[in-house]
PDB file of C-alpha atoms in Angstrom:
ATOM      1  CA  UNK A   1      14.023  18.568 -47.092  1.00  0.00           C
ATOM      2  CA  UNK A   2      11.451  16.521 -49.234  1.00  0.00           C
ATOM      3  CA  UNK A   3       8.450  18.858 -50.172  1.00  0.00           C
ATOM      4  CA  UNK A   4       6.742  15.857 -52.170  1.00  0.00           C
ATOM      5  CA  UNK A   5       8.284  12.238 -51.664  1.00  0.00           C
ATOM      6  CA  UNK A   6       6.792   9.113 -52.879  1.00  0.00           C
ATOM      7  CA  UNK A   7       3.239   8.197 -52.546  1.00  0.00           C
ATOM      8  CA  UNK A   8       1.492   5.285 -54.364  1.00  0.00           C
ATOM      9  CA  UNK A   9       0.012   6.192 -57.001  1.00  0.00           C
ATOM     10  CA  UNK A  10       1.705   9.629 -57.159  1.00  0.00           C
ATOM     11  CA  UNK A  11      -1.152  12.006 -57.251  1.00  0.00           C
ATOM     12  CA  UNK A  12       0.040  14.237 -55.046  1.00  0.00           C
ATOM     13  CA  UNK A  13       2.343  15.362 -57.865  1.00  0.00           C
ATOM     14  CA  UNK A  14       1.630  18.528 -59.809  1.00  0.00           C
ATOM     15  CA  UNK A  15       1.815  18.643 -63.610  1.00  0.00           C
ATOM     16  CA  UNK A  16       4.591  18.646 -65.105  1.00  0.00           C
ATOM     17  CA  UNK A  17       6.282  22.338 -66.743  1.00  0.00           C
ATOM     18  CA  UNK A  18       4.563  20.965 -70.089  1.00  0.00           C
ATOM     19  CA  UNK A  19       0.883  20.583 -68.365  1.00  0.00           C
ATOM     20  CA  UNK A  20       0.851  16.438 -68.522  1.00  0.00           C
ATOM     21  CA  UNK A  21      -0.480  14.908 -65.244  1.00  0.00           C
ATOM     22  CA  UNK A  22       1.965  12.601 -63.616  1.00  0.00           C
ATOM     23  CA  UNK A  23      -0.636  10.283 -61.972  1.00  0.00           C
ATOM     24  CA  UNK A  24      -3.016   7.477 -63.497  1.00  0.00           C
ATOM     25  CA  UNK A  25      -4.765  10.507 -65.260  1.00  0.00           C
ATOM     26  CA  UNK A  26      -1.732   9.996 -67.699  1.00  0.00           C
ATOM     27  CA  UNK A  27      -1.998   8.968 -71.853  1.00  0.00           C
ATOM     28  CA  UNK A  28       0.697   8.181 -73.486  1.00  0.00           C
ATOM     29  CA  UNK A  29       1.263   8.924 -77.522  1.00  0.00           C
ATOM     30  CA  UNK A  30       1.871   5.775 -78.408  1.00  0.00           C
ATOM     31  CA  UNK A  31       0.433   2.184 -77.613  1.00  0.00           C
ATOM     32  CA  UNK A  32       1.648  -1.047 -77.642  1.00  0.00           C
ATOM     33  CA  UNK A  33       0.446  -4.083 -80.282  1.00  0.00           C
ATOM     34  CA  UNK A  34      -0.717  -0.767 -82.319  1.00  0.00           C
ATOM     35  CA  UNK A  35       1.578   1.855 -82.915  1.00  0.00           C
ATOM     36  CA  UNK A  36       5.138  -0.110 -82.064  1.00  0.00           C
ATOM     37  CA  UNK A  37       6.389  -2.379 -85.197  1.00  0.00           C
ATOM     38  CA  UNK A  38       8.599  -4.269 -82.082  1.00  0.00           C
ATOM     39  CA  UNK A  39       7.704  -7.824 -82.265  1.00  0.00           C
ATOM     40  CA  UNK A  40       7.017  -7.844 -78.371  1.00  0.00           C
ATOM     41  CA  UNK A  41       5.255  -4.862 -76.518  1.00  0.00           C
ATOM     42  CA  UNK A  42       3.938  -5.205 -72.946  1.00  0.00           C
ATOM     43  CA  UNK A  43       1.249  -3.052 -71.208  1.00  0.00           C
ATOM     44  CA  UNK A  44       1.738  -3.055 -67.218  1.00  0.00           C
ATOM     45  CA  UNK A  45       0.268  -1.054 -64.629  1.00  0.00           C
ATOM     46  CA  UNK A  46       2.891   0.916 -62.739  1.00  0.00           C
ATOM     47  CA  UNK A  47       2.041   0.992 -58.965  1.00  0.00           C
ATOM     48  CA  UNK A  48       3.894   3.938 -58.703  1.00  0.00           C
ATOM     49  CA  UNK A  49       2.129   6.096 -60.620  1.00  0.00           C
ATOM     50  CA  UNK A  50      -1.671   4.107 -61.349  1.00  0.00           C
ATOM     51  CA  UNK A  51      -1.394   4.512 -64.956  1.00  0.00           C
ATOM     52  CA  UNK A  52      -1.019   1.658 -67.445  1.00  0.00           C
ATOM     53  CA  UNK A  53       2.532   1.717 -68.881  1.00  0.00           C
ATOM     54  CA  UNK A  54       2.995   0.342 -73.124  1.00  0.00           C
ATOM     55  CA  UNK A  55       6.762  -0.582 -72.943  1.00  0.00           C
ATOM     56  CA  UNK A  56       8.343  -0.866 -76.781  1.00  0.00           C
ATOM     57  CA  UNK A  57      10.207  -4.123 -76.114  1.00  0.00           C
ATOM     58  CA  UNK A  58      12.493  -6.394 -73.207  1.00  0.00           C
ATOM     59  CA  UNK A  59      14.796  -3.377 -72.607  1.00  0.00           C
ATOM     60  CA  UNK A  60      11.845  -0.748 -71.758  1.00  0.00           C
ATOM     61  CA  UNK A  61       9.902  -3.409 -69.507  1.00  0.00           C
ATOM     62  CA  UNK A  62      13.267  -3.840 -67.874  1.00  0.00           C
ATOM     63  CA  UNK A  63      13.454  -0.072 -67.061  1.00  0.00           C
ATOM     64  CA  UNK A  64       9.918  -0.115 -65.912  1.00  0.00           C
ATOM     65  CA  UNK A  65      10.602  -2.167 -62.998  1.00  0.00           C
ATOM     66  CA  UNK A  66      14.002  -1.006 -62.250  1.00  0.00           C
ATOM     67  CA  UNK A  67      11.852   2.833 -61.898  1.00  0.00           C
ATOM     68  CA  UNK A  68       8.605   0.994 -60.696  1.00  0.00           C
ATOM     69  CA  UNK A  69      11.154   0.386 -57.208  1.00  0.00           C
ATOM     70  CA  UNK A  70      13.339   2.702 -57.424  1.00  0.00           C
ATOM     71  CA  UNK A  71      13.298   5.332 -54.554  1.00  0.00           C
ATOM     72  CA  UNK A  72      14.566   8.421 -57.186  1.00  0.00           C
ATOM     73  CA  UNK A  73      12.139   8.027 -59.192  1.00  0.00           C
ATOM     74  CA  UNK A  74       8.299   9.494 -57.974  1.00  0.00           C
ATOM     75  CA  UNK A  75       6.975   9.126 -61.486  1.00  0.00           C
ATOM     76  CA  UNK A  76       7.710   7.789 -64.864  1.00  0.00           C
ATOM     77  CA  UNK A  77       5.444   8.222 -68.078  1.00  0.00           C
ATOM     78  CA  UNK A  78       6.091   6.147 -70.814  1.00  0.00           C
ATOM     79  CA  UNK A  79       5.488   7.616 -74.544  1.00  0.00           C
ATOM     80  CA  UNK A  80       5.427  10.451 -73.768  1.00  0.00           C
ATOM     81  CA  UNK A  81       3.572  12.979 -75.971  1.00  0.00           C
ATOM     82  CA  UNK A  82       6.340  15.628 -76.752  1.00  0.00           C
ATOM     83  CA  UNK A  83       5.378  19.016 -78.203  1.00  0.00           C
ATOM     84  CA  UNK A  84       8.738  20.439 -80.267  1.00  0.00           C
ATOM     85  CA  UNK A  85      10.298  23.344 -79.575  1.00  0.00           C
ATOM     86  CA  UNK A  86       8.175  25.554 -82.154  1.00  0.00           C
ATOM     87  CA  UNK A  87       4.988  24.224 -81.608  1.00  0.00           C
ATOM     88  CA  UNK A  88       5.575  24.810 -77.398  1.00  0.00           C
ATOM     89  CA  UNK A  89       6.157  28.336 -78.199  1.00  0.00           C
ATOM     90  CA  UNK A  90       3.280  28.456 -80.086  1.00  0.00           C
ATOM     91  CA  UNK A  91       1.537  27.011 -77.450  1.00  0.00           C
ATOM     92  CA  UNK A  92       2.808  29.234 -74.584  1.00  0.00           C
ATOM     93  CA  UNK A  93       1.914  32.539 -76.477  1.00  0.00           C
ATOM     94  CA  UNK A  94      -1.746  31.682 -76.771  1.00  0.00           C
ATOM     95  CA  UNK A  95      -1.784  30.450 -72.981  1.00  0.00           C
ATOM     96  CA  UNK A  96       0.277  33.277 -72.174  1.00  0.00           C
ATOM     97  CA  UNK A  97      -1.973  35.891 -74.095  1.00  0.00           C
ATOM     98  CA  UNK A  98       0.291  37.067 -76.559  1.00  0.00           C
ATOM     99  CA  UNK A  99      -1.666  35.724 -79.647  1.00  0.00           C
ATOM    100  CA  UNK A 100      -5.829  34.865 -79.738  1.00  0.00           C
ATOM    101  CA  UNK A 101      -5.017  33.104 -82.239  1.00  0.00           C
ATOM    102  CA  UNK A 102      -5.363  29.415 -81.049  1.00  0.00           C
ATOM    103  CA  UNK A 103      -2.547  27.014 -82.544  1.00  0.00           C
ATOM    104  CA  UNK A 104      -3.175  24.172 -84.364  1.00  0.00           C
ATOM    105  CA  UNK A 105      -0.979  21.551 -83.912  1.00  0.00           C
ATOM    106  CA  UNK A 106      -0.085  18.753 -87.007  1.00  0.00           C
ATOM    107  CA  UNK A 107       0.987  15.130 -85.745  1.00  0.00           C
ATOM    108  CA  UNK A 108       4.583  15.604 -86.680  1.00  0.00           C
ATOM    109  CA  UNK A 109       4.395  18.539 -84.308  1.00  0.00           C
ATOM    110  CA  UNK A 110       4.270  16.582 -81.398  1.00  0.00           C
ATOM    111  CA  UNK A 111       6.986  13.629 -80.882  1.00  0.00           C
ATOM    112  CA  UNK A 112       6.732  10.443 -78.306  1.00  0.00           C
ATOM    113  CA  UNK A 113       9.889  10.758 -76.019  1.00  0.00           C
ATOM    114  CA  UNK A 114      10.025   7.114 -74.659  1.00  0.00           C
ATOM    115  CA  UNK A 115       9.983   8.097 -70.749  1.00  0.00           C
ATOM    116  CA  UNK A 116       9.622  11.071 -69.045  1.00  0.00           C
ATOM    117  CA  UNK A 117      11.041  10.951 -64.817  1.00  0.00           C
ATOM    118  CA  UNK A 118       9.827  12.629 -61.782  1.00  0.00           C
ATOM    119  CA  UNK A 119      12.601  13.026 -59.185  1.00  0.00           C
ATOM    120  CA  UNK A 120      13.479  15.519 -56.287  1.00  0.00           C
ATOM    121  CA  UNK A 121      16.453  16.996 -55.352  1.00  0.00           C
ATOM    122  CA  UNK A 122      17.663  17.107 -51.822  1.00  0.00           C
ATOM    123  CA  UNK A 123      16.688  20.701 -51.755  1.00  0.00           C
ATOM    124  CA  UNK A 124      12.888  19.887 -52.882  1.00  0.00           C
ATOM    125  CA  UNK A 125      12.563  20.666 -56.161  1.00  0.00           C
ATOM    126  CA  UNK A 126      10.971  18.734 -59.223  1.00  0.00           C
ATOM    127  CA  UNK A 127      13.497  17.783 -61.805  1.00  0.00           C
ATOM    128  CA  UNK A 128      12.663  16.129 -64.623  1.00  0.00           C
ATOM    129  CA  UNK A 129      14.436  13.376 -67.042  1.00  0.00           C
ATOM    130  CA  UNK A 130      13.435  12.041 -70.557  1.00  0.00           C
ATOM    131  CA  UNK A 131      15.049   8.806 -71.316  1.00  0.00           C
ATOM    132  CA  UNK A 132      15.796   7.276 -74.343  1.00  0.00           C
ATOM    133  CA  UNK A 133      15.453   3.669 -75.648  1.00  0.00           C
ATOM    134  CA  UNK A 134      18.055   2.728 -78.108  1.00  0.00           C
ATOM    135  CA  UNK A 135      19.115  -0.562 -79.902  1.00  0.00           C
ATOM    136  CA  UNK A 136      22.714  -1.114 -78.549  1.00  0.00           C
ATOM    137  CA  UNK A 137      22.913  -1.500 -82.406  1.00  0.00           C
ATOM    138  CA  UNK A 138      21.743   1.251 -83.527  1.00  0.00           C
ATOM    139  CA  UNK A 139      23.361   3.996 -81.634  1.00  0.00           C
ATOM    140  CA  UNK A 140      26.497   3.822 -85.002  1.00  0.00           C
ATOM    141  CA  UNK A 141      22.857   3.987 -87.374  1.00  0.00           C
ATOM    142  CA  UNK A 142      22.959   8.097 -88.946  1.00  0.00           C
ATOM    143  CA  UNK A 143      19.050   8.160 -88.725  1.00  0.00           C
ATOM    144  CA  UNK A 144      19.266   7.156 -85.144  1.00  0.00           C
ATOM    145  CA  UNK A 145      21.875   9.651 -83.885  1.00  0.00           C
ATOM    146  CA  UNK A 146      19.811  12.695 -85.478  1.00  0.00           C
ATOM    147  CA  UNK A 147      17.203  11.540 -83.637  1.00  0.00           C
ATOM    148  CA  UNK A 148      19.269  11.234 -80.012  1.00  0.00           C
ATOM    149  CA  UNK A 149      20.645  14.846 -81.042  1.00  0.00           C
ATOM    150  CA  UNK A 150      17.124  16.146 -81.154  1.00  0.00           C
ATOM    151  CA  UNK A 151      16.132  14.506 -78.059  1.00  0.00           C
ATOM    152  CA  UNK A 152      18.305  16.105 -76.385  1.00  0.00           C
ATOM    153  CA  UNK A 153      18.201  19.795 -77.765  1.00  0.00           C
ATOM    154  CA  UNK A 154      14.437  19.418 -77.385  1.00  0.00           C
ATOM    155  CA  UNK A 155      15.351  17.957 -73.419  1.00  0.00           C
ATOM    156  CA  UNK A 156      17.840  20.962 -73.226  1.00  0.00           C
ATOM    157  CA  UNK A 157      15.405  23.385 -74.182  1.00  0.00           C
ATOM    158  CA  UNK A 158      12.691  22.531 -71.799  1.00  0.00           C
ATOM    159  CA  UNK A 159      14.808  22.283 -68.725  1.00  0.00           C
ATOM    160  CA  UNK A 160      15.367  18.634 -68.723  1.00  0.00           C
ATOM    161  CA  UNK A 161      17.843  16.242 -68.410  1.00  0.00           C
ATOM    162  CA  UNK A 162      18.560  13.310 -71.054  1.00  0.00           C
ATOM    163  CA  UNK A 163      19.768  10.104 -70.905  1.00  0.00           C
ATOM    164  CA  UNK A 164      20.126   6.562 -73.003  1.00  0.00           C
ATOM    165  CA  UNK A 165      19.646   3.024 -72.243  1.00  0.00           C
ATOM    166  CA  UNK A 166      19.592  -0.135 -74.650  1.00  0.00           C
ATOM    167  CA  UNK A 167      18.617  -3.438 -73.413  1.00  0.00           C
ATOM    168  CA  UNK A 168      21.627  -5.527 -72.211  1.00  0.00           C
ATOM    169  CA  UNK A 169      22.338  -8.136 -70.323  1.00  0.00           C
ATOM    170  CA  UNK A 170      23.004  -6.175 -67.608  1.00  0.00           C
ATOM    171  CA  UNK A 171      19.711  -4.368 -67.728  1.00  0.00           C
ATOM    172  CA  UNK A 172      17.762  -7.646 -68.155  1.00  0.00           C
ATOM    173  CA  UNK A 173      19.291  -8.801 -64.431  1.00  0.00           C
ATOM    174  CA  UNK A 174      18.325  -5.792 -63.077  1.00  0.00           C
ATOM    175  CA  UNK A 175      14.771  -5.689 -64.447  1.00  0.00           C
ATOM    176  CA  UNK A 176      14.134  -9.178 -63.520  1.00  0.00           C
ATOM    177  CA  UNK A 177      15.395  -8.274 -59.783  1.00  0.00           C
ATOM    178  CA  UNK A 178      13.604  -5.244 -59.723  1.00  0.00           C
ATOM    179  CA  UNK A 179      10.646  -7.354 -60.854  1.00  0.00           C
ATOM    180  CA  UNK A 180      11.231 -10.126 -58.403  1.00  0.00           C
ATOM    181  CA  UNK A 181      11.336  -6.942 -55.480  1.00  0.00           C
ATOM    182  CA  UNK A 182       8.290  -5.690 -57.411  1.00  0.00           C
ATOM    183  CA  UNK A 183       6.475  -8.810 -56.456  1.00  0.00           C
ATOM    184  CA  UNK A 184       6.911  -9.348 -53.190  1.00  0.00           C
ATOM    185  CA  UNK A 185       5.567  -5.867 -52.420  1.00  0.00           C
ATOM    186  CA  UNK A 186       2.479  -6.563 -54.172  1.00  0.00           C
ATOM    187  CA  UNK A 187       0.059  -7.240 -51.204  1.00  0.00           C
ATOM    188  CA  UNK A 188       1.521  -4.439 -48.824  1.00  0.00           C
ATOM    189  CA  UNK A 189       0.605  -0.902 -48.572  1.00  0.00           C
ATOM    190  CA  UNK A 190       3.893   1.110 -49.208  1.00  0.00           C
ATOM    191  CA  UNK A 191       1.749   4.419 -48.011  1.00  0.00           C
ATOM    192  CA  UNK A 192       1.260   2.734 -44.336  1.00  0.00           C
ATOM    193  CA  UNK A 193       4.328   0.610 -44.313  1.00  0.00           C
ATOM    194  CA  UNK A 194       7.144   3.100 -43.832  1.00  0.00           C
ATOM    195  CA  UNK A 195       8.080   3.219 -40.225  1.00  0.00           C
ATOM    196  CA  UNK A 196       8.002  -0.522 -40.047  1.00  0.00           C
ATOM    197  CA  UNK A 197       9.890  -0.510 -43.734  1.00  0.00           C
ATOM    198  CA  UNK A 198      12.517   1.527 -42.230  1.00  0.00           C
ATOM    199  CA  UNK A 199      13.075  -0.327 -38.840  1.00  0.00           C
ATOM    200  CA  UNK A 200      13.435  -3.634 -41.102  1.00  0.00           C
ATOM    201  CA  UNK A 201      16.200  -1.676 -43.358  1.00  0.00           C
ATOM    202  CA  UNK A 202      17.926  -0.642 -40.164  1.00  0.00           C
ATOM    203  CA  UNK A 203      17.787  -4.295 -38.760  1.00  0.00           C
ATOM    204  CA  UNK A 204      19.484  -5.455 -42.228  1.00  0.00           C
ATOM    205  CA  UNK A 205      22.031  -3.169 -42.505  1.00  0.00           C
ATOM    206  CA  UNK A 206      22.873  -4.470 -39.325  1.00  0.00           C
ATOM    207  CA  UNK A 207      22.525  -8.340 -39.324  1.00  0.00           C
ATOM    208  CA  UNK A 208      22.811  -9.051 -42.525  1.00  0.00           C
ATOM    209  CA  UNK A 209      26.096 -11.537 -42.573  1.00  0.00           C
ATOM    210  CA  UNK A 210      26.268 -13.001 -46.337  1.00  0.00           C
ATOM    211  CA  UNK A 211      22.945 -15.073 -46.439  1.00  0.00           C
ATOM    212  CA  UNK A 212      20.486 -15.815 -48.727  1.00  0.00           C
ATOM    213  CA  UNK A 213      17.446 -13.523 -48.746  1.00  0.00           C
ATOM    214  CA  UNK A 214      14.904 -16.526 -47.409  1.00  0.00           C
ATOM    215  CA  UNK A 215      17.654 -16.599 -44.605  1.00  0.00           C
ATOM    216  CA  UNK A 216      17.843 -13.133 -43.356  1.00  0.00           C
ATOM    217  CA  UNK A 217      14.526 -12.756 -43.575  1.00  0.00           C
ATOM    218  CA  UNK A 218      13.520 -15.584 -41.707  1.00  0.00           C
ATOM    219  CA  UNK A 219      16.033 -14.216 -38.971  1.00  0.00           C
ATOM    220  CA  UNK A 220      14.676 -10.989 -39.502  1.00  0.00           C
ATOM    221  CA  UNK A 221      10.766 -12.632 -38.740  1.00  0.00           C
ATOM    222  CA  UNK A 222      12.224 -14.530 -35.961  1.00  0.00           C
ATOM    223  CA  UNK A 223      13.453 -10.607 -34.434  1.00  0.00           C
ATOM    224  CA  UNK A 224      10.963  -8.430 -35.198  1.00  0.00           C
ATOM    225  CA  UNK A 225       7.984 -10.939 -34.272  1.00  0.00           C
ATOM    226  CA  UNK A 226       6.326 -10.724 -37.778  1.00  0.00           C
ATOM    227  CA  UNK A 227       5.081 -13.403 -40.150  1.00  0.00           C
ATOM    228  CA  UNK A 228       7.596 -14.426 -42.712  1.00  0.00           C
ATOM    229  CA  UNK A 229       5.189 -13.389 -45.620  1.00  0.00           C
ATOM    230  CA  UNK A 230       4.883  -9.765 -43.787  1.00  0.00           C
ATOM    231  CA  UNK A 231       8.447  -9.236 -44.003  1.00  0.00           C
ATOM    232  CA  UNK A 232       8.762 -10.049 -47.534  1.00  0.00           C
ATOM    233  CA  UNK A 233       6.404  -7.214 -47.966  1.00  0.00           C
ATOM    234  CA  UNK A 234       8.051  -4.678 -45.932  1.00  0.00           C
ATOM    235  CA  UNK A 235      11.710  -5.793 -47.654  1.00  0.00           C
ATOM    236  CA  UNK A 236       9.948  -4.605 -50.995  1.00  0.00           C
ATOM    237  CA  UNK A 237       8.818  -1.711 -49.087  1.00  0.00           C
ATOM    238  CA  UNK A 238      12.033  -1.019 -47.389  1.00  0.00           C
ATOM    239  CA  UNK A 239      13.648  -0.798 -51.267  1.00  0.00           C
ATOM    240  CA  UNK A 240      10.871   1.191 -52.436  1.00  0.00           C
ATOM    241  CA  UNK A 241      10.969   3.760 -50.047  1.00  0.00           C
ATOM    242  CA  UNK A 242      14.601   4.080 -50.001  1.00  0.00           C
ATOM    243  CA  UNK A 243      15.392   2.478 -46.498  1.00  0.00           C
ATOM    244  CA  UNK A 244      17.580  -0.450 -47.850  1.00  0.00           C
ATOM    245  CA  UNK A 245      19.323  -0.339 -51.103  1.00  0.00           C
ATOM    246  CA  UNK A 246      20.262  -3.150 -53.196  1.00  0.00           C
ATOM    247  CA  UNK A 247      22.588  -3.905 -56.510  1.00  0.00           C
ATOM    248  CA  UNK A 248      19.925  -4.590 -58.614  1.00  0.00           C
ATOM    249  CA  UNK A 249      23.093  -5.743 -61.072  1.00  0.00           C
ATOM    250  CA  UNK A 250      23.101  -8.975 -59.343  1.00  0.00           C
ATOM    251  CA  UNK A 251      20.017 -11.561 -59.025  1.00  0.00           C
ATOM    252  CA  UNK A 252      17.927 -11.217 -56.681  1.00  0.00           C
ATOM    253  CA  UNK A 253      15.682 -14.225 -56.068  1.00  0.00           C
ATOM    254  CA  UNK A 254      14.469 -15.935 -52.703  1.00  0.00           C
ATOM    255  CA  UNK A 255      17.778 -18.185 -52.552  1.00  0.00           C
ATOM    256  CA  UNK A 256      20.367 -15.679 -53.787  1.00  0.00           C
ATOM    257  CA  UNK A 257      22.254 -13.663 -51.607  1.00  0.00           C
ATOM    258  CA  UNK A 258      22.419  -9.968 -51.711  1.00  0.00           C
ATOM    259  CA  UNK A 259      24.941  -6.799 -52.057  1.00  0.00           C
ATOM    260  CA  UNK A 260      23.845  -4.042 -50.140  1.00  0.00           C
ATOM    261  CA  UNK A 261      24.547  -0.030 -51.234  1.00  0.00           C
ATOM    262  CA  UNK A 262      25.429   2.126 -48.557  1.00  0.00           C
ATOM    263  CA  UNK A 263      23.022   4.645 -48.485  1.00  0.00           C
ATOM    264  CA  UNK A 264      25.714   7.297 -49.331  1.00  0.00           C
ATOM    265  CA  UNK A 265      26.819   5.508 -52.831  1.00  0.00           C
ATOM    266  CA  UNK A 266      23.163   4.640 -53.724  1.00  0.00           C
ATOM    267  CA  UNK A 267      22.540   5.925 -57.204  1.00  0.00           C
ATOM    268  CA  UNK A 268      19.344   6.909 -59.461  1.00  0.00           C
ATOM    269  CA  UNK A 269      19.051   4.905 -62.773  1.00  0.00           C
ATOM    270  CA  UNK A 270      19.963   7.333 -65.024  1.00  0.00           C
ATOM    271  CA  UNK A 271      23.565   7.705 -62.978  1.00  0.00           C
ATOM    272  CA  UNK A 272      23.821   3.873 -62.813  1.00  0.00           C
ATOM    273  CA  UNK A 273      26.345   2.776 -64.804  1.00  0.00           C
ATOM    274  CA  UNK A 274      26.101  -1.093 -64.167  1.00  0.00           C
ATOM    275  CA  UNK A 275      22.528  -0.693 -65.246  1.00  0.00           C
ATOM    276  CA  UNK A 276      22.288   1.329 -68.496  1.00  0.00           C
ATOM    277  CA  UNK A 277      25.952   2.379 -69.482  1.00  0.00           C
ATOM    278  CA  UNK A 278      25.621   5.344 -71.560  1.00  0.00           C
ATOM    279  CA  UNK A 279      24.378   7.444 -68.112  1.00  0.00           C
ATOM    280  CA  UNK A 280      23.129  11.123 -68.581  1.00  0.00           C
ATOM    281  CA  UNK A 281      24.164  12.614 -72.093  1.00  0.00           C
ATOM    282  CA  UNK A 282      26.530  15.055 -72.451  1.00  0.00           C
ATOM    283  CA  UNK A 283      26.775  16.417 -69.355  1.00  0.00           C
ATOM    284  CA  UNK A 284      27.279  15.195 -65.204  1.00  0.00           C
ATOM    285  CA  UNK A 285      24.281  16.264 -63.564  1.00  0.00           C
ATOM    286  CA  UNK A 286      25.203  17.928 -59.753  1.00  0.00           C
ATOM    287  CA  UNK A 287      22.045  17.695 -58.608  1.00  0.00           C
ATOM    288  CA  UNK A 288      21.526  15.656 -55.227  1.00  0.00           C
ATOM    289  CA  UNK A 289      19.263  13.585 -55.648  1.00  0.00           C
ATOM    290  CA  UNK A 290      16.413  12.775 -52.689  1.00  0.00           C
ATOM    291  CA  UNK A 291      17.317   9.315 -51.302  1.00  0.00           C
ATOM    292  CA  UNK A 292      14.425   8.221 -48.493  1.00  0.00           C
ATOM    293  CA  UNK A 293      11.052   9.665 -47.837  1.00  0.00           C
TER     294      UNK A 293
END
């Protein structure tokens, strides 16, 4: 049962259990070239969700495109502006009526959590995910791990999950896949495109014998009576959507073949361990995730 699903840009979503809009009505705390001392910053806009996205860095660009086509994710918002624990509170008694006193919040009151996710369960409920970008370094430094230990009280506390990633080697392969997917979805509408995404996923599954992904595509054209360049499209749409599902862990360019993920082992980022290691903090998440929508 999927009560929301994906839809591009996500404004069908409703705010999230701290008020913030998941759609391109979303600001994030922080913004790149003027609040980030990394040396390289990069604003996108996410598809997914219409809003513009200021990535600290390679390894959260990487993670932007591994979300932007992920089918787990409905939403990501990057720098997120995080009220703490004592300053919510604060927040919910004067919503809530308990105080007329109206709070007033100080900067250090309200922390940037470096993404906040959207995902549904199986069962059709929101669930939400802050994610944490760490040097690979710095994860020894004391400064740092005070800093991951309130993360994740503060994620606790809320109702969310928690989880780390650092740029690697393997996450720059799977961003620049997930980019490369990214790209050749960029001219087709993923809100229209489903049905014919899903027959083309089916028709993979099926043929696919080894080949490079010009090859199977081609064969998959020569099938399905489409133009070469609308297939493309609908293989980024059939990823997207969560009708065909790729290890991202390997390249994935026009003359490189594939791996394909049963649909039954597929994984969300966050539980991908050949992506960003550490996986959720602390604790294995049972949720089922939603897989295709």
């Amino acid at each position: 049962m999927h009560r929301f699903g994906l839809r591009f840009p996500c404004t069908h979503l409703p705010a999230d259990p701290l008020g913030m809009p998941s759609g391109p009505d979303y600001i994030g705390k922080l913004r790149s070239n003027r609040d980030s001392p990394a040396t390289t910053n990069y604003i996108k806009r996410s598809r997914k969700t219409g809003a513009l996205c200021h990535c600290m860095g390679r390894g959260e660009l990487d993670m932007m495109y591994v979300m932007e086509t992920s089918p787990f994710v409905l939403s990501y918002r990057y720098q997120y502006p995080w009220p703490l624990a004592k300053a919510r509170r604060l927040l919910d008694d004067y919503v809530s009526g308990l105080t007329d006193q109206k709070p007033i919040l100080r900067s250090r009151d309200v922390i940037s959590m470096d993404v906040v996710v959207t995902a549904e369960s199986a069962a059709g409920e929101l669930h939400y995910l802050i994610g944490s970008h760490k040097l690979a370094s710095d994860l020894t430094d004391a400064k740092v791990k005070r800093r991951i230990t309130l993360e994740r009280d503060e994620a606790s506390d809320a109702g969310f999950l928690y989880f780390l990633f650092s740029r690697t080697e393997a996450l720059d392969v799977a961003g620049k896949s997930a980019k490369q997917i990214f790209l050749w979805g960029r001219k087709t509408d993923f809100n229209s495109s489903s049905i014919e995404a899903r027959v083309l996923g089916n028709w993979i599954y099926k043929n696919y014998g080894g080949e490079s992904v010009a090859r199977i595509l081609q064969r998959a054209a020569q099938s399905l009576k489409k133009d070469v360049e609308v297939i493309y499209g609908l293989f980024s749409a059939a990823v997207n959507l969560g009708y065909l599902f790729l290890d991202i862990s390997f390249p994935i360019r026009a003359w490189t073949d594939i791996q394909l993920i049963d649909p039954s082992e597929a994984r969300p980022p966050w539980e991908d361990s050949k992506i960003i290691g550490h996986g959720l903090s602390k604790r294995k998440s049972t949720i089922q995730w939603a897989k295709k929508f």
